[in-house]
Amino acid sequence: MSLALVLSDELQPTDHWLETSVVVGLAAGSRGQLELAALGWLAEHSGELGADCNRILVAGGARAARLALAARDSGWPVLWRQLLVHPKFTAEHPMPANVAGAPTAVVVCGDRQDDGRRYSGRLRAAGVQVREVGDDGRD
């Protein structure tokens, strides 16, 4: 079973995207180093939570994308994948430029105006494996 750290109001623990995962939510006010520390703690304790330490993922929007890159930069934990649901980047928190070496991504892109397709393109251009899906889960 995978272990998902959820960083978004877009997802609920019972959401079909996460049905085969042990889900741990992190409050919206949490930022930066706290998110990375929480992710590290989850990786260290994944077995106690009933999850496979080799199947850790982050899930959410733009915050999850940034956390996946922070984990890459710190070297721990190694993520299995990232699930990005309608990521929206802002002027304050722009779309990351250096995404090479990011974990495999599933990016949910719907009819909403978000940055999912643009970020998917950036990931692909950097050699990251990406699967884009609609809100219904279809490619």
PDB file of C-alpha atoms in Angstrom:
ATOM      1  CA  MET A   1       0.000   0.000   0.000  1.00  0.00           C
ATOM      2  CA  SER A   2       1.262   3.481  -0.801  1.00  0.00           C
ATOM      3  CA  LEU A   3       1.493   6.374   1.659  1.00  0.00           C
ATOM      4  CA  ALA A   4       0.146   9.765   0.564  1.00  0.00           C
ATOM      5  CA  LEU A   5       0.849  13.101   2.211  1.00  0.00           C
ATOM      6  CA  VAL A   6      -2.054  15.285   1.095  1.00  0.00           C
ATOM      7  CA  LEU A   7      -1.444  19.033   0.877  1.00  0.00           C
ATOM      8  CA  SER A   8      -4.589  20.318  -0.745  1.00  0.00           C
ATOM      9  CA  ASP A   9      -8.218  21.136  -0.201  1.00  0.00           C
ATOM     10  CA  GLU A  10      -8.732  19.597  -3.673  1.00  0.00           C
ATOM     11  CA  LEU A  11      -8.499  16.096  -2.174  1.00  0.00           C
ATOM     12  CA  GLN A  12     -10.300  14.236   0.571  1.00  0.00           C
ATOM     13  CA  PRO A  13      -9.037  11.038   2.258  1.00  0.00           C
ATOM     14  CA  THR A  14     -11.872   9.113   0.586  1.00  0.00           C
ATOM     15  CA  ASP A  15     -11.174  10.516  -2.900  1.00  0.00           C
ATOM     16  CA  HIS A  16     -10.875   7.843  -5.591  1.00  0.00           C
ATOM     17  CA  TRP A  17      -7.387   9.107  -6.468  1.00  0.00           C
ATOM     18  CA  LEU A  18      -6.171   7.886  -3.082  1.00  0.00           C
ATOM     19  CA  GLU A  19      -8.211   4.740  -2.516  1.00  0.00           C
ATOM     20  CA  THR A  20      -5.174   2.426  -2.356  1.00  0.00           C
ATOM     21  CA  SER A  21      -3.152   4.691  -0.072  1.00  0.00           C
ATOM     22  CA  VAL A  22      -2.706   5.352   3.609  1.00  0.00           C
ATOM     23  CA  VAL A  23      -3.585   9.053   3.613  1.00  0.00           C
ATOM     24  CA  VAL A  24      -2.116  11.654   5.947  1.00  0.00           C
ATOM     25  CA  GLY A  25      -3.348  15.242   5.632  1.00  0.00           C
ATOM     26  CA  LEU A  26      -1.352  18.337   6.456  1.00  0.00           C
ATOM     27  CA  ALA A  27      -3.068  21.582   7.411  1.00  0.00           C
ATOM     28  CA  ALA A  28      -3.211  24.310   4.785  1.00  0.00           C
ATOM     29  CA  GLY A  29      -1.240  26.734   6.980  1.00  0.00           C
ATOM     30  CA  SER A  30       1.799  24.440   7.058  1.00  0.00           C
ATOM     31  CA  ARG A  31       4.671  25.566   4.886  1.00  0.00           C
ATOM     32  CA  GLY A  32       8.150  24.771   3.643  1.00  0.00           C
ATOM     33  CA  GLN A  33      10.376  23.026   6.139  1.00  0.00           C
ATOM     34  CA  LEU A  34       7.432  21.771   8.203  1.00  0.00           C
ATOM     35  CA  GLU A  35       6.007  20.009   5.139  1.00  0.00           C
ATOM     36  CA  LEU A  36       9.377  18.452   4.339  1.00  0.00           C
ATOM     37  CA  ALA A  37       9.863  17.397   7.975  1.00  0.00           C
ATOM     38  CA  ALA A  38       6.393  15.812   8.029  1.00  0.00           C
ATOM     39  CA  LEU A  39       7.180  13.960   4.815  1.00  0.00           C
ATOM     40  CA  GLY A  40      10.453  12.695   6.284  1.00  0.00           C
ATOM     41  CA  TRP A  41       8.688  11.518   9.428  1.00  0.00           C
ATOM     42  CA  LEU A  42       6.106   9.663   7.356  1.00  0.00           C
ATOM     43  CA  ALA A  43       8.850   7.979   5.348  1.00  0.00           C
ATOM     44  CA  GLU A  44      10.615   6.851   8.521  1.00  0.00           C
ATOM     45  CA  HIS A  45       7.382   5.520  10.039  1.00  0.00           C
ATOM     46  CA  SER A  46       5.657   4.198   6.905  1.00  0.00           C
ATOM     47  CA  GLY A  47       5.859   0.586   8.095  1.00  0.00           C
ATOM     48  CA  GLU A  48       4.130   1.455  11.355  1.00  0.00           C
ATOM     49  CA  LEU A  49       1.371   3.101   9.311  1.00  0.00           C
ATOM     50  CA  GLY A  50       0.885  -0.004   7.180  1.00  0.00           C
ATOM     51  CA  ALA A  51       2.443   1.460   4.047  1.00  0.00           C
ATOM     52  CA  ASP A  52       5.294   0.470   1.765  1.00  0.00           C
ATOM     53  CA  CYS A  53       8.301   2.777   2.289  1.00  0.00           C
ATOM     54  CA  ASN A  54       9.022   2.530  -1.460  1.00  0.00           C
ATOM     55  CA  ARG A  55       5.592   3.893  -2.424  1.00  0.00           C
ATOM     56  CA  ILE A  56       5.465   7.338  -0.833  1.00  0.00           C
ATOM     57  CA  LEU A  57       3.734  10.098  -2.732  1.00  0.00           C
ATOM     58  CA  VAL A  58       2.693  13.679  -2.253  1.00  0.00           C
ATOM     59  CA  ALA A  59      -0.749  14.754  -3.396  1.00  0.00           C
ATOM     60  CA  GLY A  60      -2.335  18.128  -3.893  1.00  0.00           C
ATOM     61  CA  GLY A  61      -1.860  21.131  -6.096  1.00  0.00           C
ATOM     62  CA  ALA A  62       1.068  23.490  -6.539  1.00  0.00           C
ATOM     63  CA  ARG A  63       2.208  23.005  -2.918  1.00  0.00           C
ATOM     64  CA  ALA A  64       2.601  19.278  -3.554  1.00  0.00           C
ATOM     65  CA  ALA A  65       4.623  19.998  -6.692  1.00  0.00           C
ATOM     66  CA  ARG A  66       6.957  22.265  -4.720  1.00  0.00           C
ATOM     67  CA  LEU A  67       7.261  19.690  -1.911  1.00  0.00           C
ATOM     68  CA  ALA A  68       8.188  16.965  -4.405  1.00  0.00           C
ATOM     69  CA  LEU A  69      11.020  19.185  -5.629  1.00  0.00           C
ATOM     70  CA  ALA A  70      12.106  20.016  -2.068  1.00  0.00           C
ATOM     71  CA  ALA A  71      12.325  16.276  -1.334  1.00  0.00           C
ATOM     72  CA  ARG A  72      14.367  15.818  -4.510  1.00  0.00           C
ATOM     73  CA  ASP A  73      16.708  18.641  -3.498  1.00  0.00           C
ATOM     74  CA  SER A  74      17.178  17.337   0.049  1.00  0.00           C
ATOM     75  CA  GLY A  75      17.678  13.753  -1.106  1.00  0.00           C
ATOM     76  CA  TRP A  76      15.154  12.417   1.421  1.00  0.00           C
ATOM     77  CA  PRO A  77      12.672  10.952   1.239  1.00  0.00           C
ATOM     78  CA  VAL A  78      12.761   9.484  -2.228  1.00  0.00           C
ATOM     79  CA  LEU A  79       9.237   9.803  -3.587  1.00  0.00           C
ATOM     80  CA  TRP A  80       7.500   7.167  -5.660  1.00  0.00           C
ATOM     81  CA  ARG A  81       5.314   9.745  -7.387  1.00  0.00           C
ATOM     82  CA  GLN A  82       3.375  12.963  -7.133  1.00  0.00           C
ATOM     83  CA  LEU A  83      -0.358  13.358  -7.687  1.00  0.00           C
ATOM     84  CA  LEU A  84      -1.111  16.920  -8.724  1.00  0.00           C
ATOM     85  CA  VAL A  85      -4.752  17.966  -8.857  1.00  0.00           C
ATOM     86  CA  HIS A  86      -5.395  21.215 -10.724  1.00  0.00           C
ATOM     87  CA  PRO A  87      -2.139  22.870  -9.680  1.00  0.00           C
ATOM     88  CA  LYS A  88      -2.259  26.659  -9.707  1.00  0.00           C
ATOM     89  CA  PHE A  89       0.950  28.618  -9.479  1.00  0.00           C
ATOM     90  CA  THR A  90       0.959  32.295  -8.549  1.00  0.00           C
ATOM     91  CA  ALA A  91       3.264  35.277  -8.813  1.00  0.00           C
ATOM     92  CA  GLU A  92       4.150  34.717  -5.158  1.00  0.00           C
ATOM     93  CA  HIS A  93       4.770  30.995  -5.739  1.00  0.00           C
ATOM     94  CA  PRO A  94       5.619  30.643  -9.443  1.00  0.00           C
ATOM     95  CA  MET A  95       5.894  27.455 -11.442  1.00  0.00           C
ATOM     96  CA  PRO A  96       9.286  25.877 -10.710  1.00  0.00           C
ATOM     97  CA  ALA A  97      11.793  26.085 -13.542  1.00  0.00           C
ATOM     98  CA  ASN A  98      14.144  23.235 -12.582  1.00  0.00           C
ATOM     99  CA  VAL A  99      11.993  20.115 -12.502  1.00  0.00           C
ATOM    100  CA  ALA A 100      14.559  17.585 -13.769  1.00  0.00           C
ATOM    101  CA  GLY A 101      14.739  14.600 -11.456  1.00  0.00           C
ATOM    102  CA  ALA A 102      11.235  15.135 -10.069  1.00  0.00           C
ATOM    103  CA  PRO A 103       9.277  11.976  -9.295  1.00  0.00           C
ATOM    104  CA  THR A 104       6.838  10.474 -11.779  1.00  0.00           C
ATOM    105  CA  ALA A 105       3.663  12.565 -11.889  1.00  0.00           C
ATOM    106  CA  VAL A 106      -0.032  12.035 -12.406  1.00  0.00           C
ATOM    107  CA  VAL A 107      -1.525  15.426 -13.198  1.00  0.00           C
ATOM    108  CA  VAL A 108      -5.292  15.904 -13.066  1.00  0.00           C
ATOM    109  CA  CYS A 109      -6.294  18.500 -15.647  1.00  0.00           C
ATOM    110  CA  GLY A 110      -9.944  19.302 -16.067  1.00  0.00           C
ATOM    111  CA  ASP A 111     -11.958  22.066 -17.596  1.00  0.00           C
ATOM    112  CA  ARG A 112     -10.846  24.367 -14.793  1.00  0.00           C
ATOM    113  CA  GLN A 113      -8.311  27.049 -15.446  1.00  0.00           C
ATOM    114  CA  ASP A 114      -5.214  25.721 -13.776  1.00  0.00           C
ATOM    115  CA  ASP A 115      -1.583  25.203 -14.678  1.00  0.00           C
ATOM    116  CA  GLY A 116      -1.778  21.416 -14.948  1.00  0.00           C
ATOM    117  CA  ARG A 117      -1.133  21.094 -18.676  1.00  0.00           C
ATOM    118  CA  ARG A 118       1.672  23.668 -18.666  1.00  0.00           C
ATOM    119  CA  TYR A 119       3.368  22.001 -15.696  1.00  0.00           C
ATOM    120  CA  SER A 120       2.948  18.577 -17.313  1.00  0.00           C
ATOM    121  CA  GLY A 121       4.722  19.926 -20.379  1.00  0.00           C
ATOM    122  CA  ARG A 122       7.539  21.316 -18.274  1.00  0.00           C
ATOM    123  CA  LEU A 123       7.966  17.982 -16.489  1.00  0.00           C
ATOM    124  CA  ARG A 124       7.983  16.046 -19.780  1.00  0.00           C
ATOM    125  CA  ALA A 125      10.536  18.417 -21.297  1.00  0.00           C
ATOM    126  CA  ALA A 126      12.799  17.646 -18.314  1.00  0.00           C
ATOM    127  CA  GLY A 127      12.464  13.891 -18.872  1.00  0.00           C
ATOM    128  CA  VAL A 128       9.971  13.207 -16.074  1.00  0.00           C
ATOM    129  CA  GLN A 129       7.343  10.556 -16.753  1.00  0.00           C
ATOM    130  CA  VAL A 130       3.901  12.215 -16.687  1.00  0.00           C
ATOM    131  CA  ARG A 131       0.351  10.947 -17.075  1.00  0.00           C
ATOM    132  CA  GLU A 132      -2.298  13.612 -17.641  1.00  0.00           C
ATOM    133  CA  VAL A 133      -5.857  12.650 -16.751  1.00  0.00           C
ATOM    134  CA  GLY A 134      -9.200  14.405 -16.654  1.00  0.00           C
ATOM    135  CA  ASP A 135     -11.356  14.827 -13.576  1.00  0.00           C
ATOM    136  CA  ASP A 136     -12.968  11.485 -14.381  1.00  0.00           C
ATOM    137  CA  GLY A 137      -9.609   9.687 -14.271  1.00  0.00           C
ATOM    138  CA  ARG A 138      -9.403   9.041 -18.015  1.00  0.00           C
ATOM    139  CA  ASP A 139      -6.388   9.923 -20.126  1.00  0.00           C
TER     140      ASP A 139
END
